[in-house]
mmCIF file of C-alpha atoms in Angstrom:
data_model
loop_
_atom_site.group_PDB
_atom_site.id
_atom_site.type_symbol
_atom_site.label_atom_id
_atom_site.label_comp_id
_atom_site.label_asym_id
_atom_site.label_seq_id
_atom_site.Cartn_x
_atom_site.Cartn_y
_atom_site.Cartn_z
ATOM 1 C CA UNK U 1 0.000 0.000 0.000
ATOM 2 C CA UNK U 2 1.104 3.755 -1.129
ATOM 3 C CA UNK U 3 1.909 6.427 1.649
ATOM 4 C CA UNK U 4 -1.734 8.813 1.609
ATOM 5 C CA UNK U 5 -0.675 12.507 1.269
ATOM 6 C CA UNK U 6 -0.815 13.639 4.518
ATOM 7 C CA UNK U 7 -1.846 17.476 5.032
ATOM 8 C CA UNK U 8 0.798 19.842 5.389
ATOM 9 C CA UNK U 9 2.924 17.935 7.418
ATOM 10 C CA UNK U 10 6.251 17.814 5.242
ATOM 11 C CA UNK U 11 6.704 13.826 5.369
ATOM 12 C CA UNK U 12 8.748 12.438 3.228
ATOM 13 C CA UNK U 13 6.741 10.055 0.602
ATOM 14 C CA UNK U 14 7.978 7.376 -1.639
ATOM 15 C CA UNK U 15 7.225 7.817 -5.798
ATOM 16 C CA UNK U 16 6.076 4.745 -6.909
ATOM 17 C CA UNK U 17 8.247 5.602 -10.763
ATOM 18 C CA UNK U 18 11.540 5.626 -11.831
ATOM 19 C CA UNK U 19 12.957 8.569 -12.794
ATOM 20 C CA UNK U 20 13.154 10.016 -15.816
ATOM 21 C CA UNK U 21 16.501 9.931 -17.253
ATOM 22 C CA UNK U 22 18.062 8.232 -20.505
ATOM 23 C CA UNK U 23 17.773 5.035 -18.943
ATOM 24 C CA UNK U 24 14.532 5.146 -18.915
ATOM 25 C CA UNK U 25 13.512 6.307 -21.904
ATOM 26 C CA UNK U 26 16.160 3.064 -23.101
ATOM 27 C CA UNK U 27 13.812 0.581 -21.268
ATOM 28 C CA UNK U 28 10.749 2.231 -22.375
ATOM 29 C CA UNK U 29 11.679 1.586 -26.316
ATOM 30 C CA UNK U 30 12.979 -2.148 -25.770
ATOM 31 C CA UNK U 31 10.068 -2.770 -23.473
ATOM 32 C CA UNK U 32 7.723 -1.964 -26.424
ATOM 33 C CA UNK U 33 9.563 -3.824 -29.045
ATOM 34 C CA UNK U 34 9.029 -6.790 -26.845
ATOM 35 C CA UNK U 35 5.527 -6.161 -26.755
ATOM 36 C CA UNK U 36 5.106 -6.190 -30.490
ATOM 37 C CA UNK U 37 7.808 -9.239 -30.954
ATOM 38 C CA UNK U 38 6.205 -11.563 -27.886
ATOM 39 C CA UNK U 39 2.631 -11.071 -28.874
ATOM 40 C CA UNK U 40 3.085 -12.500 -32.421
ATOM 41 C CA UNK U 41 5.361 -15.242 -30.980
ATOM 42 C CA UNK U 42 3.012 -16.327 -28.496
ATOM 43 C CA UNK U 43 0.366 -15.786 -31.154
ATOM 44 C CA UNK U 44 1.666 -17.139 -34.154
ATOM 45 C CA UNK U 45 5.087 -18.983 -33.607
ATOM 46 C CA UNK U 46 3.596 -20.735 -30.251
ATOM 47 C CA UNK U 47 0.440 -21.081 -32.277
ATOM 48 C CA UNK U 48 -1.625 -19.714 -29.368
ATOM 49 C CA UNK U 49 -3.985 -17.882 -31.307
ATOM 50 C CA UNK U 50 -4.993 -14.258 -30.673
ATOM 51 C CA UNK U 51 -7.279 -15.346 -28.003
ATOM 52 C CA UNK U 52 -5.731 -17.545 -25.409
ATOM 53 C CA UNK U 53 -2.286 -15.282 -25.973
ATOM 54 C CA UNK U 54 -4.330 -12.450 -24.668
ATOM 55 C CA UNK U 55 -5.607 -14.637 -21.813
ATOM 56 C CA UNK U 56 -2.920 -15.815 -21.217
ATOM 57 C CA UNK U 57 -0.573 -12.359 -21.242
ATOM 58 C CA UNK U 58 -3.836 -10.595 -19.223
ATOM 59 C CA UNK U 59 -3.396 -13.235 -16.887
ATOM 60 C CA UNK U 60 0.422 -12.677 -15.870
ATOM 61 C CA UNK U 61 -0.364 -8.854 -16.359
ATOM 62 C CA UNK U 62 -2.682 -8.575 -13.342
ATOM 63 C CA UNK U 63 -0.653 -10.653 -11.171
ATOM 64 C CA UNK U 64 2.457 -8.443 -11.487
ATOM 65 C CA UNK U 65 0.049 -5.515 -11.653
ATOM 66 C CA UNK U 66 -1.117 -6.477 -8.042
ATOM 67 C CA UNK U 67 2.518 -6.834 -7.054
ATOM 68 C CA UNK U 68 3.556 -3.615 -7.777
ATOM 69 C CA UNK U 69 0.150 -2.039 -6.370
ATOM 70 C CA UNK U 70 1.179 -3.483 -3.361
ATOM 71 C CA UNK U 71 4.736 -2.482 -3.516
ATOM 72 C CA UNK U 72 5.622 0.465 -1.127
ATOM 73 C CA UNK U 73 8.511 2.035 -3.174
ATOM 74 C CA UNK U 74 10.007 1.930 -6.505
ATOM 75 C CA UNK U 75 11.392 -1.503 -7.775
ATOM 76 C CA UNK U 76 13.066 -1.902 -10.956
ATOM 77 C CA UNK U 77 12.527 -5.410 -11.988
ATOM 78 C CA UNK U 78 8.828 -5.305 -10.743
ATOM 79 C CA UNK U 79 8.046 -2.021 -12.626
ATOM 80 C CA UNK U 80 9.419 -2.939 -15.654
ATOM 81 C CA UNK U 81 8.244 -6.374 -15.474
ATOM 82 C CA UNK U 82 4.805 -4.571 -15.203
ATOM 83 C CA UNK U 83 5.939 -2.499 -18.410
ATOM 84 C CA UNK U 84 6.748 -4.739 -20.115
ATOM 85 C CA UNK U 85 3.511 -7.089 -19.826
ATOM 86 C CA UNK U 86 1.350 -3.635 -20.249
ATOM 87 C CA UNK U 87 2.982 -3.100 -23.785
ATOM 88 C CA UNK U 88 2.363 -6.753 -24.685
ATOM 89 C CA UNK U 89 -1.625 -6.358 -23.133
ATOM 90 C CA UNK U 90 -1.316 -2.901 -24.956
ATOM 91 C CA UNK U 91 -0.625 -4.562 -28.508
ATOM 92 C CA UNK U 92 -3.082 -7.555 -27.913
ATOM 93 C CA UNK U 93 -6.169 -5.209 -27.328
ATOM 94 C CA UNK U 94 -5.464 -3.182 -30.507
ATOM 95 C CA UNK U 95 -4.897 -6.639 -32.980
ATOM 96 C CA UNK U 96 -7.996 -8.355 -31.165
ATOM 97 C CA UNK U 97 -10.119 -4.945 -32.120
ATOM 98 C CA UNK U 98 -8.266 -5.205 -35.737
ATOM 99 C CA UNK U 99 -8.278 -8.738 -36.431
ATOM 100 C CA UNK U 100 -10.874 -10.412 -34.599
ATOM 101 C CA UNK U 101 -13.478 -7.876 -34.717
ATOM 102 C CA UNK U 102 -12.446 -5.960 -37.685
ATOM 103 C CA UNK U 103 -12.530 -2.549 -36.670
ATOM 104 C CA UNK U 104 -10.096 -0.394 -38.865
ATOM 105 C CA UNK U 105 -6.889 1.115 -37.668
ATOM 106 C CA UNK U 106 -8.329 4.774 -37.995
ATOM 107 C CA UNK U 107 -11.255 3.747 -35.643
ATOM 108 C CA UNK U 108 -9.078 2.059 -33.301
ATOM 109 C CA UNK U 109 -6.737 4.755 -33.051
ATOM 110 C CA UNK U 110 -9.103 7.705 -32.881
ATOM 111 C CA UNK U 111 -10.563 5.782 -29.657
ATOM 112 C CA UNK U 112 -7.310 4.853 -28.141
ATOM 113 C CA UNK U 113 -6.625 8.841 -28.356
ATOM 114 C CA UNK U 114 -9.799 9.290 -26.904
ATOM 115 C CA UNK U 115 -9.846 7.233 -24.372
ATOM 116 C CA UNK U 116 -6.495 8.272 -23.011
ATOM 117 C CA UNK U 117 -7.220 11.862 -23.244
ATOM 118 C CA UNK U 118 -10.372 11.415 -20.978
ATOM 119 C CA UNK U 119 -8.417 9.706 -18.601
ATOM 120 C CA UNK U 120 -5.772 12.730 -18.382
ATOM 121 C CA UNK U 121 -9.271 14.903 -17.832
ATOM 122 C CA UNK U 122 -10.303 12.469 -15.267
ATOM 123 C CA UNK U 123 -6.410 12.014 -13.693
ATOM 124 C CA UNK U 124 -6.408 16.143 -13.353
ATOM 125 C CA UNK U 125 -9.775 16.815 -12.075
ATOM 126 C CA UNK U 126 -9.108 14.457 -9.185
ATOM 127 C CA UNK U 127 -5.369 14.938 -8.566
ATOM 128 C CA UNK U 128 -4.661 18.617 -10.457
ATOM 129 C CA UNK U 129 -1.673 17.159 -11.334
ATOM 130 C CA UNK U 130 -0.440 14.283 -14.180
ATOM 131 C CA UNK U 131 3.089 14.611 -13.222
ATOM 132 C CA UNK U 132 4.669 11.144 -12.982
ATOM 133 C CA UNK U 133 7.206 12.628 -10.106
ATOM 134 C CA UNK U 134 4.448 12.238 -7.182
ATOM 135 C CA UNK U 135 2.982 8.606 -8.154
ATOM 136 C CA UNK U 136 1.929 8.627 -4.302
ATOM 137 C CA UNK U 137 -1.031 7.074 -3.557
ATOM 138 C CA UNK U 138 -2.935 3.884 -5.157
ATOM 139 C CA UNK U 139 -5.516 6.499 -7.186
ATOM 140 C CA UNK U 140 -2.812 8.081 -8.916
ATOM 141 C CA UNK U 141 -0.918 4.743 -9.660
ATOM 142 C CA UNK U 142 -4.412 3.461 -10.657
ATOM 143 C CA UNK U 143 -4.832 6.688 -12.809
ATOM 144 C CA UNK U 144 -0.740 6.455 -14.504
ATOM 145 C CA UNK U 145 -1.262 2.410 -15.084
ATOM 146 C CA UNK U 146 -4.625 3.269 -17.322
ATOM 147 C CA UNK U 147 -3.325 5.865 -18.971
ATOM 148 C CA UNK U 148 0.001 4.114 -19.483
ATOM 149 C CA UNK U 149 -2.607 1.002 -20.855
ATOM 150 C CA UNK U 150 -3.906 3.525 -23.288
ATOM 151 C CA UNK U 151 -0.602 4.684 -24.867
ATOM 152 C CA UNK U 152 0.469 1.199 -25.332
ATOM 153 C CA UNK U 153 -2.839 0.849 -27.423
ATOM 154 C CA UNK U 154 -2.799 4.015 -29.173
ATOM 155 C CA UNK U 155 0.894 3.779 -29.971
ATOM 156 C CA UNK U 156 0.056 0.355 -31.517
ATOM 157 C CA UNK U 157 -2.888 1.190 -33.557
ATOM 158 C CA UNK U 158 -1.048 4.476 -34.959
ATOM 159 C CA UNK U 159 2.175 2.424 -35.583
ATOM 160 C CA UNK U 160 0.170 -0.164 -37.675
ATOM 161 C CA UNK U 161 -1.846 2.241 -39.468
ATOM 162 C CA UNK U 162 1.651 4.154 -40.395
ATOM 163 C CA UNK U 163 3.391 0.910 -41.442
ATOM 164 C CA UNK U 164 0.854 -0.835 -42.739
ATOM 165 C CA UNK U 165 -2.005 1.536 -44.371
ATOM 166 C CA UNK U 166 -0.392 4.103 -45.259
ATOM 167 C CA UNK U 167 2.823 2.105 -46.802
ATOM 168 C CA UNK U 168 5.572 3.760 -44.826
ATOM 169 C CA UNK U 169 7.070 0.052 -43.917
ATOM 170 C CA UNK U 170 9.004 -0.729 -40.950
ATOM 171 C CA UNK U 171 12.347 1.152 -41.016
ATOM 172 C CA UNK U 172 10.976 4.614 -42.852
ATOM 173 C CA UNK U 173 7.940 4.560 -40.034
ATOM 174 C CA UNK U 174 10.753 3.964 -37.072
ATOM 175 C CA UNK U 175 12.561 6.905 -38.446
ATOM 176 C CA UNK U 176 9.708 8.758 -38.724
ATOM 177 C CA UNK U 177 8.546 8.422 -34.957
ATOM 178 C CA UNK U 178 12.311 8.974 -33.957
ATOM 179 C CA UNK U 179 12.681 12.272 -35.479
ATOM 180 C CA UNK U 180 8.844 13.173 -33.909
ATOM 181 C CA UNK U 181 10.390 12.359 -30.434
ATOM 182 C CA UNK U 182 13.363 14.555 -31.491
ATOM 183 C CA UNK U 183 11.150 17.449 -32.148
ATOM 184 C CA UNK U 184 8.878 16.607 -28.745
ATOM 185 C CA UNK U 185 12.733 16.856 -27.225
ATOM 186 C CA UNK U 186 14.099 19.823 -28.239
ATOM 187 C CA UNK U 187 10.838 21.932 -28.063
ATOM 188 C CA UNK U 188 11.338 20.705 -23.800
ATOM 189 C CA UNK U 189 14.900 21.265 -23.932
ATOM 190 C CA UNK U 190 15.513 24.330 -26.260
ATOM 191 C CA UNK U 191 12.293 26.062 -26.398
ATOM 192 C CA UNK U 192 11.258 25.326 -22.683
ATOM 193 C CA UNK U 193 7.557 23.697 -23.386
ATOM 194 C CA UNK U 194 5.871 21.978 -20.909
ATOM 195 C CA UNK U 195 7.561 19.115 -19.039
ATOM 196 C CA UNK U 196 4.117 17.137 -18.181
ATOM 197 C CA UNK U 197 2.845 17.726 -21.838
ATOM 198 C CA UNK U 198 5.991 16.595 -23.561
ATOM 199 C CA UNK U 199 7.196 13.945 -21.851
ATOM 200 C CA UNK U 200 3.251 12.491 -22.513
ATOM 201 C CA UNK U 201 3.584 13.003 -26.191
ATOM 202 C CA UNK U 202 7.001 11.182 -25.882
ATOM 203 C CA UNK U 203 5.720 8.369 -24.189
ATOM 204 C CA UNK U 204 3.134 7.459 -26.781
ATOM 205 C CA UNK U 205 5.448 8.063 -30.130
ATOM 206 C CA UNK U 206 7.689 5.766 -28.264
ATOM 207 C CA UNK U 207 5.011 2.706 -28.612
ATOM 208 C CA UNK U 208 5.249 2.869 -32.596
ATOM 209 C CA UNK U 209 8.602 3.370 -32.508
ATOM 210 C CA UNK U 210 9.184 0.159 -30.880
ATOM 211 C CA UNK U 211 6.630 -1.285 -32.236
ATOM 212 C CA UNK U 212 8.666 -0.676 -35.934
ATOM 213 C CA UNK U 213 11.772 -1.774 -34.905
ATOM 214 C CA UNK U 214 10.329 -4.960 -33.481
ATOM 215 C CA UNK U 215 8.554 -5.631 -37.032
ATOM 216 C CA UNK U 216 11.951 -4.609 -38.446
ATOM 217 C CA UNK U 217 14.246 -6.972 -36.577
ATOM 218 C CA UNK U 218 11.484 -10.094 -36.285
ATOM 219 C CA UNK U 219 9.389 -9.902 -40.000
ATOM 220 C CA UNK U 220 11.032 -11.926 -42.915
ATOM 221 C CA UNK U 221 13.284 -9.715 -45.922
ATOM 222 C CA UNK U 222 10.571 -10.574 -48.199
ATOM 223 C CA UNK U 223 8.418 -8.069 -45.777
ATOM 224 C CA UNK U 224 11.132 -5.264 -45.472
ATOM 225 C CA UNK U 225 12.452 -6.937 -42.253
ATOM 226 C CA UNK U 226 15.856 -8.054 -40.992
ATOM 227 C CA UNK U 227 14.302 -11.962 -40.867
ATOM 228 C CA UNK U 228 15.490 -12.299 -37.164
ATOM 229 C CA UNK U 229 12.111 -13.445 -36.533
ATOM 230 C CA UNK U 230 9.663 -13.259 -33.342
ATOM 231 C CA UNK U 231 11.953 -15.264 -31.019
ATOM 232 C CA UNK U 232 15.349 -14.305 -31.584
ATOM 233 C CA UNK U 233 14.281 -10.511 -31.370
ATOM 234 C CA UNK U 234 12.527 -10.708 -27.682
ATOM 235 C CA UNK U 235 14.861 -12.887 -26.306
ATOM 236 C CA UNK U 236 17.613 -10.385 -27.330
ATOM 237 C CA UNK U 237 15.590 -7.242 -25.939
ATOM 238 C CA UNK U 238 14.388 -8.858 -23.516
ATOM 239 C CA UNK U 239 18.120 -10.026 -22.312
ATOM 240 C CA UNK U 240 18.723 -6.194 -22.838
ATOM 241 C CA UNK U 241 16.011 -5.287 -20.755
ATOM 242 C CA UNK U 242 16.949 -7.401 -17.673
ATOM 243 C CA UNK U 243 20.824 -6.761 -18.071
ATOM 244 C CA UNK U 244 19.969 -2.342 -17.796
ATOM 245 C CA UNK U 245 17.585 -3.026 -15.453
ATOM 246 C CA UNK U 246 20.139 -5.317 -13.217
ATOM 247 C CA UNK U 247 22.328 -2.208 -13.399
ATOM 248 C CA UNK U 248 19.895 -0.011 -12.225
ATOM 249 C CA UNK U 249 18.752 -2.177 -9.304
ATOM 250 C CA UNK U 250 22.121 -1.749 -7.907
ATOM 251 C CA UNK U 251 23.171 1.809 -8.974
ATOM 252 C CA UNK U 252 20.421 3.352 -8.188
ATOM 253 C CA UNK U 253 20.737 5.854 -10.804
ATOM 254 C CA UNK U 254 17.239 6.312 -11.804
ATOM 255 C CA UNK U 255 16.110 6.359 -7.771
ATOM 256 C CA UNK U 256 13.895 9.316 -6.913
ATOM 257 C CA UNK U 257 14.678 11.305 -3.815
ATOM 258 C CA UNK U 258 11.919 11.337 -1.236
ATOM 259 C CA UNK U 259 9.521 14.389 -2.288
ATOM 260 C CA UNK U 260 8.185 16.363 0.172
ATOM 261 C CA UNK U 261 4.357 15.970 1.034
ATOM 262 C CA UNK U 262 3.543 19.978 0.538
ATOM 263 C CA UNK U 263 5.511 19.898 -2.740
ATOM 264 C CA UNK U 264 2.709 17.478 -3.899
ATOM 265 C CA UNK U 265 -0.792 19.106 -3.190
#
């Protein structure tokens, strides 16, 4: 259980988050290459089909969900481990909308952006805040794991409709999503725009970013791929993934400090 905000009383409180550094924006683009590359290899290579992957995947997802709701601080393998099933649950909502019900991309994400932007309406009304540096209680963990939920979706939807619909393929449409993050970047770190908004905006460009390189590395030449396919490709980010996130278990180096209770409200 989180620490409640306590009124006015200066206690220290634990953030529930990493912070946000390079490392984490490192994880954050592996994490959602695996969750393109392990759906269709559950999916597909495992021959699970679209429907008991995603029971399967939801399964594990709320278990480790419940772990780190429980969770009293920040731990790096449990909140990436929750990341990374999140991208995977992400990706499997958007292809059983697409391919078992078959609502187009451009529905899908038009209500993806929807959805998340009523739950950054919802998130502010209640907490007048969406900053991820004061995850503090169990509403506003409940409120950054939905909207988190949402980008996964909407960055998977809009990365499909880019590679796919619109032709871009898999290497033009990672480049493409790169050099949109680059822009979100510099207009926080030249022209001083909002640190909340940008770092949002970031977040979901990064899903269809991964989500291209993971088609990239996994899909056969034939396709415009590299022909690594589905497993080779997530157990190499995923090693990735657990050999940064070792290193930051012991350095520390994405640790936030304690934040101050009246810095919060």
């Amino acid at each position: 259980m989180t620490t409640p905000l306590a009124p006015s009383t200066g206690r220290a409180l634990l953030n529930k988050v990493p912070e946000v550094t390079i490392w984490f924006w490192v994880i954050k683009i592996l994490a959602t290459t695996v969750g393109e590359t392990a759906a269709d290899y559950l999916n597909d290579t495992l021959g699970f089909g679209l429907t008991n992957t995603t029971l399967v995947i939801g399964a594990g997802f709320l278990v480790v969900l419940g772990l780190q709701f429980r969770a009293r601080r920040y731990i790096p393998p449990l909140y990436w481990a929750t990341v990374v099933l999140i991208s995977v649950v992400g990706t499997l909502i958007t292809d059983n909308l697409t391919d078992n019900l078959g609502v187009p991309l451009e529905a899908t994400t038009a209500v993806f952006a929807v959805a998340l932007g009523l739950t950054f309406a919802g998130w502010y009304a209640a907490e007048r805040t969406l900053s991820i540096h004061s995850i503090v209680t169990r509403r506003r963990e409940a409120f950054y794991w939905l909207a988190i939920l949402f980008t996964f979706a909407l960055g998977t939807a809009a990365g499909d409709l880019t590679a796919e619909r619109l032709g871009a393929g898999y290497w033009l449409s990672a480049l493409l999503f790169a050099a949109l993050i680059g822009a979100v970047a510099a207009s926080h770190l030249v022209f001083k725009a909002n640190a909340v908004l940008t770092f949002w905006i970031a977040y979901v460009l990064t899903r269809p970013l991964g989500a291209s390189l993971g088609d990239g590395f996994s899909q056969d030449k034939v396709d415009g791929g590299l022909g690594l396919g589905t497993t080779l490709t997530s157990v190499l980010f995923l090693a990735t993934i657990v050999a940064v996130v070792a290193y930051l278990a012991v350095s520390k180096r994405d640790q936030l400090p304690p934040v101050e209770a009246d810095a919060l409200r």
